[in-house]
Amino acid sequence: MFELVRTNDPVVISFVQSLLRDAGIACFVADQNMSILEGSLGILPKRILIDEEDRQAAHQLLEDAGIEHEMRSSDRDND
């Protein structure tokens, strides 16, 4: 699995999930239940994970949507 996005913004999480789903790219949102440990403060970010083989398509999708700044910074530099 490859970490595409890491954020604690629920709107970004939902939007990226929707984009990926509509494009037929499977994703998994990790750390969703960590809010229990942090007292539901939203401090700990959630991660959107995708298969490595979908990496390029997902990058293009986020760029086309104008949210490429939400991708992990180390990964943006590798494109």
Short mmCIF file of N, CA, C and O in Angstrom, two decimals:
data_model
loop_
_atom_site.label_atom_id
_atom_site.label_comp_id
_atom_site.label_asym_id
_atom_site.label_seq_id
_atom_site.Cartn_x
_atom_site.Cartn_y
_atom_site.Cartn_z
N MET A 1 0.84 -1.18 0.00
CA MET A 1 0.00 0.00 0.00
C MET A 1 0.88 1.24 0.00
O MET A 1 1.95 1.27 0.59
N PHE A 2 0.39 2.25 -0.64
CA PHE A 2 1.10 3.51 -0.78
C PHE A 2 0.28 4.63 -0.14
O PHE A 2 -0.93 4.72 -0.36
N GLU A 3 0.91 5.47 0.66
CA GLU A 3 0.22 6.58 1.32
C GLU A 3 0.12 7.76 0.35
O GLU A 3 1.11 8.39 0.01
N LEU A 4 -1.09 8.06 -0.07
CA LEU A 4 -1.34 9.13 -1.02
C LEU A 4 -1.53 10.47 -0.32
O LEU A 4 -0.96 11.48 -0.73
N VAL A 5 -2.34 10.47 0.73
CA VAL A 5 -2.69 11.71 1.44
C VAL A 5 -2.67 11.45 2.93
O VAL A 5 -3.07 10.36 3.39
N ARG A 6 -2.22 12.46 3.68
CA ARG A 6 -2.30 12.41 5.14
C ARG A 6 -2.84 13.77 5.60
O ARG A 6 -2.22 14.80 5.35
N THR A 7 -4.00 13.76 6.25
CA THR A 7 -4.62 15.00 6.68
C THR A 7 -5.60 14.74 7.82
O THR A 7 -6.05 13.61 8.00
N ASN A 8 -5.91 15.77 8.56
CA ASN A 8 -6.97 15.65 9.56
C ASN A 8 -8.17 16.50 9.15
O ASN A 8 -9.04 16.77 9.95
N ASP A 9 -8.25 16.86 7.88
CA ASP A 9 -9.38 17.60 7.33
C ASP A 9 -10.40 16.59 6.77
O ASP A 9 -10.15 15.96 5.74
N PRO A 10 -11.55 16.46 7.42
CA PRO A 10 -12.53 15.45 6.97
C PRO A 10 -13.09 15.74 5.58
O PRO A 10 -13.48 14.82 4.86
N VAL A 11 -13.11 17.00 5.17
CA VAL A 11 -13.61 17.35 3.84
C VAL A 11 -12.65 16.84 2.77
O VAL A 11 -13.06 16.28 1.76
N VAL A 12 -11.36 17.01 3.00
CA VAL A 12 -10.35 16.53 2.05
C VAL A 12 -10.41 15.00 1.96
O VAL A 12 -10.38 14.45 0.86
N ILE A 13 -10.51 14.34 3.11
CA ILE A 13 -10.60 12.88 3.12
C ILE A 13 -11.79 12.42 2.28
O ILE A 13 -11.67 11.55 1.41
N SER A 14 -12.94 13.01 2.51
CA SER A 14 -14.16 12.63 1.79
C SER A 14 -14.03 12.91 0.30
O SER A 14 -14.43 12.09 -0.54
N PHE A 15 -13.47 14.07 -0.05
CA PHE A 15 -13.33 14.44 -1.46
C PHE A 15 -12.38 13.50 -2.18
O PHE A 15 -12.69 13.02 -3.29
N VAL A 16 -11.25 13.19 -1.58
CA VAL A 16 -10.29 12.29 -2.21
C VAL A 16 -10.89 10.89 -2.35
O VAL A 16 -10.74 10.26 -3.40
N GLN A 17 -11.58 10.43 -1.32
CA GLN A 17 -12.24 9.12 -1.41
C GLN A 17 -13.22 9.10 -2.57
O GLN A 17 -13.28 8.12 -3.32
N SER A 18 -13.99 10.15 -2.71
CA SER A 18 -14.98 10.23 -3.79
C SER A 18 -14.31 10.23 -5.16
O SER A 18 -14.75 9.52 -6.07
N LEU A 19 -13.25 11.02 -5.30
CA LEU A 19 -12.52 11.04 -6.58
C LEU A 19 -11.98 9.66 -6.93
O LEU A 19 -12.11 9.21 -8.07
N LEU A 20 -11.36 9.02 -5.95
CA LEU A 20 -10.78 7.70 -6.19
C LEU A 20 -11.86 6.67 -6.52
O LEU A 20 -11.71 5.88 -7.45
N ARG A 21 -12.95 6.70 -5.77
CA ARG A 21 -14.04 5.75 -6.00
C ARG A 21 -14.61 5.92 -7.41
O ARG A 21 -14.82 4.95 -8.14
N ASP A 22 -14.86 7.18 -7.82
CA ASP A 22 -15.41 7.44 -9.15
C ASP A 22 -14.46 7.02 -10.26
O ASP A 22 -14.90 6.69 -11.36
N ALA A 23 -13.16 7.03 -9.98
CA ALA A 23 -12.17 6.61 -10.98
C ALA A 23 -11.90 5.11 -10.94
O ALA A 23 -11.09 4.60 -11.71
N GLY A 24 -12.54 4.42 -10.01
CA GLY A 24 -12.34 2.97 -9.91
C GLY A 24 -11.06 2.58 -9.21
O GLY A 24 -10.57 1.47 -9.39
N ILE A 25 -10.52 3.49 -8.39
CA ILE A 25 -9.29 3.21 -7.65
C ILE A 25 -9.65 2.90 -6.20
O ILE A 25 -10.25 3.72 -5.51
N ALA A 26 -9.32 1.69 -5.78
CA ALA A 26 -9.62 1.28 -4.40
C ALA A 26 -8.71 2.01 -3.43
O ALA A 26 -7.53 2.23 -3.71
N CYS A 27 -9.27 2.39 -2.29
CA CYS A 27 -8.46 3.05 -1.27
C CYS A 27 -8.90 2.59 0.11
O CYS A 27 -9.98 2.02 0.29
N PHE A 28 -8.04 2.83 1.07
CA PHE A 28 -8.30 2.49 2.46
C PHE A 28 -7.93 3.70 3.31
O PHE A 28 -6.85 4.28 3.12
N VAL A 29 -8.83 4.11 4.20
CA VAL A 29 -8.54 5.23 5.10
C VAL A 29 -8.05 4.64 6.42
O VAL A 29 -8.81 4.00 7.15
N ALA A 30 -6.77 4.84 6.69
CA ALA A 30 -6.15 4.33 7.91
C ALA A 30 -6.27 5.36 9.02
O ALA A 30 -6.36 6.56 8.77
N ASP A 31 -6.24 4.88 10.23
CA ASP A 31 -6.24 5.71 11.44
C ASP A 31 -7.56 6.41 11.70
O ASP A 31 -7.61 7.39 12.43
N GLN A 32 -8.65 5.91 11.13
CA GLN A 32 -9.96 6.52 11.35
C GLN A 32 -10.38 6.45 12.82
O GLN A 32 -11.03 7.35 13.32
N ASN A 33 -10.02 5.38 13.47
CA ASN A 33 -10.48 5.18 14.85
C ASN A 33 -9.51 5.73 15.89
O ASN A 33 -9.72 5.55 17.09
N MET A 34 -8.49 6.42 15.46
CA MET A 34 -7.53 6.99 16.40
C MET A 34 -8.15 8.14 17.20
O MET A 34 -7.64 8.52 18.25
N SER A 35 -9.27 8.68 16.73
CA SER A 35 -9.91 9.78 17.46
C SER A 35 -10.36 9.34 18.85
O SER A 35 -10.46 10.16 19.75
N ILE A 36 -10.58 8.06 19.02
CA ILE A 36 -10.95 7.54 20.34
C ILE A 36 -9.81 7.75 21.32
O ILE A 36 -10.01 8.18 22.45
N LEU A 37 -8.59 7.53 20.86
CA LEU A 37 -7.42 7.69 21.72
C LEU A 37 -7.09 9.15 21.99
O LEU A 37 -6.55 9.48 23.03
N GLU A 38 -7.40 10.03 21.04
CA GLU A 38 -7.06 11.44 21.21
C GLU A 38 -8.19 12.26 21.81
O GLU A 38 -8.08 13.46 21.95
N GLY A 39 -9.31 11.61 22.13
CA GLY A 39 -10.44 12.31 22.71
C GLY A 39 -11.26 13.07 21.69
O GLY A 39 -11.89 14.08 22.01
N SER A 40 -11.28 12.62 20.44
CA SER A 40 -12.06 13.22 19.34
C SER A 40 -11.70 14.67 19.07
O SER A 40 -12.55 15.47 18.70
N LEU A 41 -10.44 15.03 19.23
CA LEU A 41 -10.00 16.40 18.98
C LEU A 41 -9.60 16.65 17.53
O LEU A 41 -9.46 17.78 17.12
N GLY A 42 -9.38 15.60 16.77
CA GLY A 42 -8.98 15.75 15.37
C GLY A 42 -7.52 16.10 15.20
O GLY A 42 -7.13 16.68 14.19
N ILE A 43 -6.71 15.77 16.18
CA ILE A 43 -5.28 16.10 16.13
C ILE A 43 -4.51 15.14 15.24
O ILE A 43 -3.65 15.55 14.46
N LEU A 44 -4.81 13.86 15.35
CA LEU A 44 -4.08 12.85 14.60
C LEU A 44 -4.61 12.76 13.17
O LEU A 44 -5.82 12.61 12.97
N PRO A 45 -3.75 12.85 12.19
CA PRO A 45 -4.21 12.80 10.80
C PRO A 45 -4.61 11.39 10.38
O PRO A 45 -4.14 10.40 10.92
N LYS A 46 -5.48 11.34 9.41
CA LYS A 46 -5.87 10.09 8.77
C LYS A 46 -5.07 9.96 7.48
O LYS A 46 -4.65 10.96 6.91
N ARG A 47 -4.86 8.73 7.04
CA ARG A 47 -4.08 8.47 5.84
C ARG A 47 -4.93 7.75 4.81
O ARG A 47 -5.65 6.82 5.15
N ILE A 48 -4.83 8.17 3.57
CA ILE A 48 -5.49 7.47 2.47
C ILE A 48 -4.43 6.63 1.77
O ILE A 48 -3.43 7.17 1.27
N LEU A 49 -4.66 5.33 1.78
CA LEU A 49 -3.72 4.38 1.19
C LEU A 49 -4.31 3.79 -0.08
O LEU A 49 -5.51 3.50 -0.14
N ILE A 50 -3.46 3.61 -1.08
CA ILE A 50 -3.87 3.00 -2.34
C ILE A 50 -2.84 1.95 -2.74
O ILE A 50 -1.74 1.92 -2.19
N ASP A 51 -3.21 1.12 -3.70
CA ASP A 51 -2.25 0.15 -4.23
C ASP A 51 -1.17 0.88 -5.01
O ASP A 51 -1.44 1.89 -5.67
N GLU A 52 0.02 0.38 -4.93
CA GLU A 52 1.16 0.98 -5.63
C GLU A 52 0.90 1.12 -7.13
O GLU A 52 1.28 2.10 -7.75
N GLU A 53 0.21 0.15 -7.70
CA GLU A 53 -0.04 0.18 -9.15
C GLU A 53 -0.98 1.30 -9.58
O GLU A 53 -1.02 1.68 -10.75
N ASP A 54 -1.73 1.86 -8.63
CA ASP A 54 -2.65 2.96 -8.93
C ASP A 54 -2.04 4.33 -8.64
O ASP A 54 -2.71 5.36 -8.79
N ARG A 55 -0.80 4.34 -8.26
CA ARG A 55 -0.14 5.57 -7.82
C ARG A 55 -0.17 6.68 -8.87
O ARG A 55 -0.57 7.81 -8.58
N GLN A 56 0.26 6.41 -10.06
CA GLN A 56 0.33 7.43 -11.11
C GLN A 56 -1.06 7.95 -11.46
O GLN A 56 -1.25 9.16 -11.62
N ALA A 57 -2.02 7.06 -11.60
CA ALA A 57 -3.38 7.48 -11.93
C ALA A 57 -3.98 8.35 -10.83
O ALA A 57 -4.65 9.35 -11.10
N ALA A 58 -3.71 7.99 -9.58
CA ALA A 58 -4.22 8.77 -8.45
C ALA A 58 -3.58 10.15 -8.41
O ALA A 58 -4.25 11.15 -8.13
N HIS A 59 -2.30 10.22 -8.69
CA HIS A 59 -1.61 11.52 -8.73
C HIS A 59 -2.22 12.42 -9.79
O HIS A 59 -2.49 13.59 -9.55
N GLN A 60 -2.44 11.86 -10.96
CA GLN A 60 -3.04 12.64 -12.05
C GLN A 60 -4.44 13.09 -11.67
O GLN A 60 -4.83 14.23 -11.95
N LEU A 61 -5.17 12.24 -11.01
CA LEU A 61 -6.53 12.56 -10.58
C LEU A 61 -6.54 13.74 -9.61
O LEU A 61 -7.33 14.68 -9.76
N LEU A 62 -5.65 13.73 -8.63
CA LEU A 62 -5.58 14.82 -7.67
C LEU A 62 -5.08 16.11 -8.33
O LEU A 62 -5.57 17.20 -8.00
N GLU A 63 -4.17 16.00 -9.27
CA GLU A 63 -3.71 17.18 -10.01
C GLU A 63 -4.85 17.78 -10.82
O GLU A 63 -5.04 19.00 -10.82
N ASP A 64 -5.60 16.94 -11.52
CA ASP A 64 -6.71 17.41 -12.33
C ASP A 64 -7.79 18.08 -11.48
O ASP A 64 -8.46 19.00 -11.93
N ALA A 65 -7.94 17.62 -10.24
CA ALA A 65 -8.93 18.19 -9.33
C ALA A 65 -8.42 19.45 -8.63
O ALA A 65 -9.16 20.11 -7.91
N GLY A 66 -7.13 19.76 -8.83
CA GLY A 66 -6.56 20.95 -8.23
C GLY A 66 -6.19 20.82 -6.77
O GLY A 66 -6.04 21.82 -6.07
N ILE A 67 -6.01 19.59 -6.32
CA ILE A 67 -5.65 19.39 -4.91
C ILE A 67 -4.34 18.61 -4.77
O ILE A 67 -4.13 17.89 -3.80
N GLU A 68 -3.45 18.81 -5.72
CA GLU A 68 -2.17 18.11 -5.66
C GLU A 68 -1.36 18.50 -4.43
O GLU A 68 -0.51 17.74 -3.97
N HIS A 69 -1.64 19.66 -3.85
CA HIS A 69 -0.94 20.09 -2.63
C HIS A 69 -1.28 19.21 -1.43
O HIS A 69 -0.57 19.23 -0.44
N GLU A 70 -2.34 18.41 -1.53
CA GLU A 70 -2.72 17.51 -0.45
C GLU A 70 -1.92 16.21 -0.46
O GLU A 70 -1.91 15.48 0.52
N MET A 71 -1.23 15.92 -1.58
CA MET A 71 -0.42 14.71 -1.64
C MET A 71 0.76 14.84 -0.70
O MET A 71 1.21 15.94 -0.39
N ARG A 72 1.26 13.71 -0.26
CA ARG A 72 2.44 13.71 0.61
C ARG A 72 3.56 14.46 -0.11
O ARG A 72 3.85 14.19 -1.27
N SER A 73 4.20 15.38 0.57
CA SER A 73 5.20 16.24 -0.06
C SER A 73 6.39 15.46 -0.62
O SER A 73 6.89 15.77 -1.70
N SER A 74 6.84 14.45 0.08
CA SER A 74 7.97 13.65 -0.42
C SER A 74 7.61 12.94 -1.71
O SER A 74 8.43 12.74 -2.58
N ASP A 75 6.35 12.59 -1.86
CA ASP A 75 5.92 11.90 -3.07
C ASP A 75 5.74 12.86 -4.24
O ASP A 75 6.00 12.52 -5.36
N ARG A 76 5.30 14.08 -3.97
CA ARG A 76 5.15 15.07 -5.04
C ARG A 76 6.49 15.33 -5.69
O ARG A 76 6.57 15.53 -6.89
N ASP A 77 7.54 15.31 -4.89
CA ASP A 77 8.87 15.58 -5.42
C ASP A 77 9.38 14.46 -6.32
O ASP A 77 10.27 14.68 -7.13
N ASN A 78 8.80 13.27 -6.19
CA ASN A 78 9.27 12.12 -6.98
C ASN A 78 8.62 12.04 -8.35
O ASN A 78 9.00 11.22 -9.16
N ASP A 79 7.61 12.85 -8.62
CA ASP A 79 6.93 12.78 -9.92
C ASP A 79 7.63 13.58 -10.96
O ASP A 79 8.30 14.50 -10.79
#
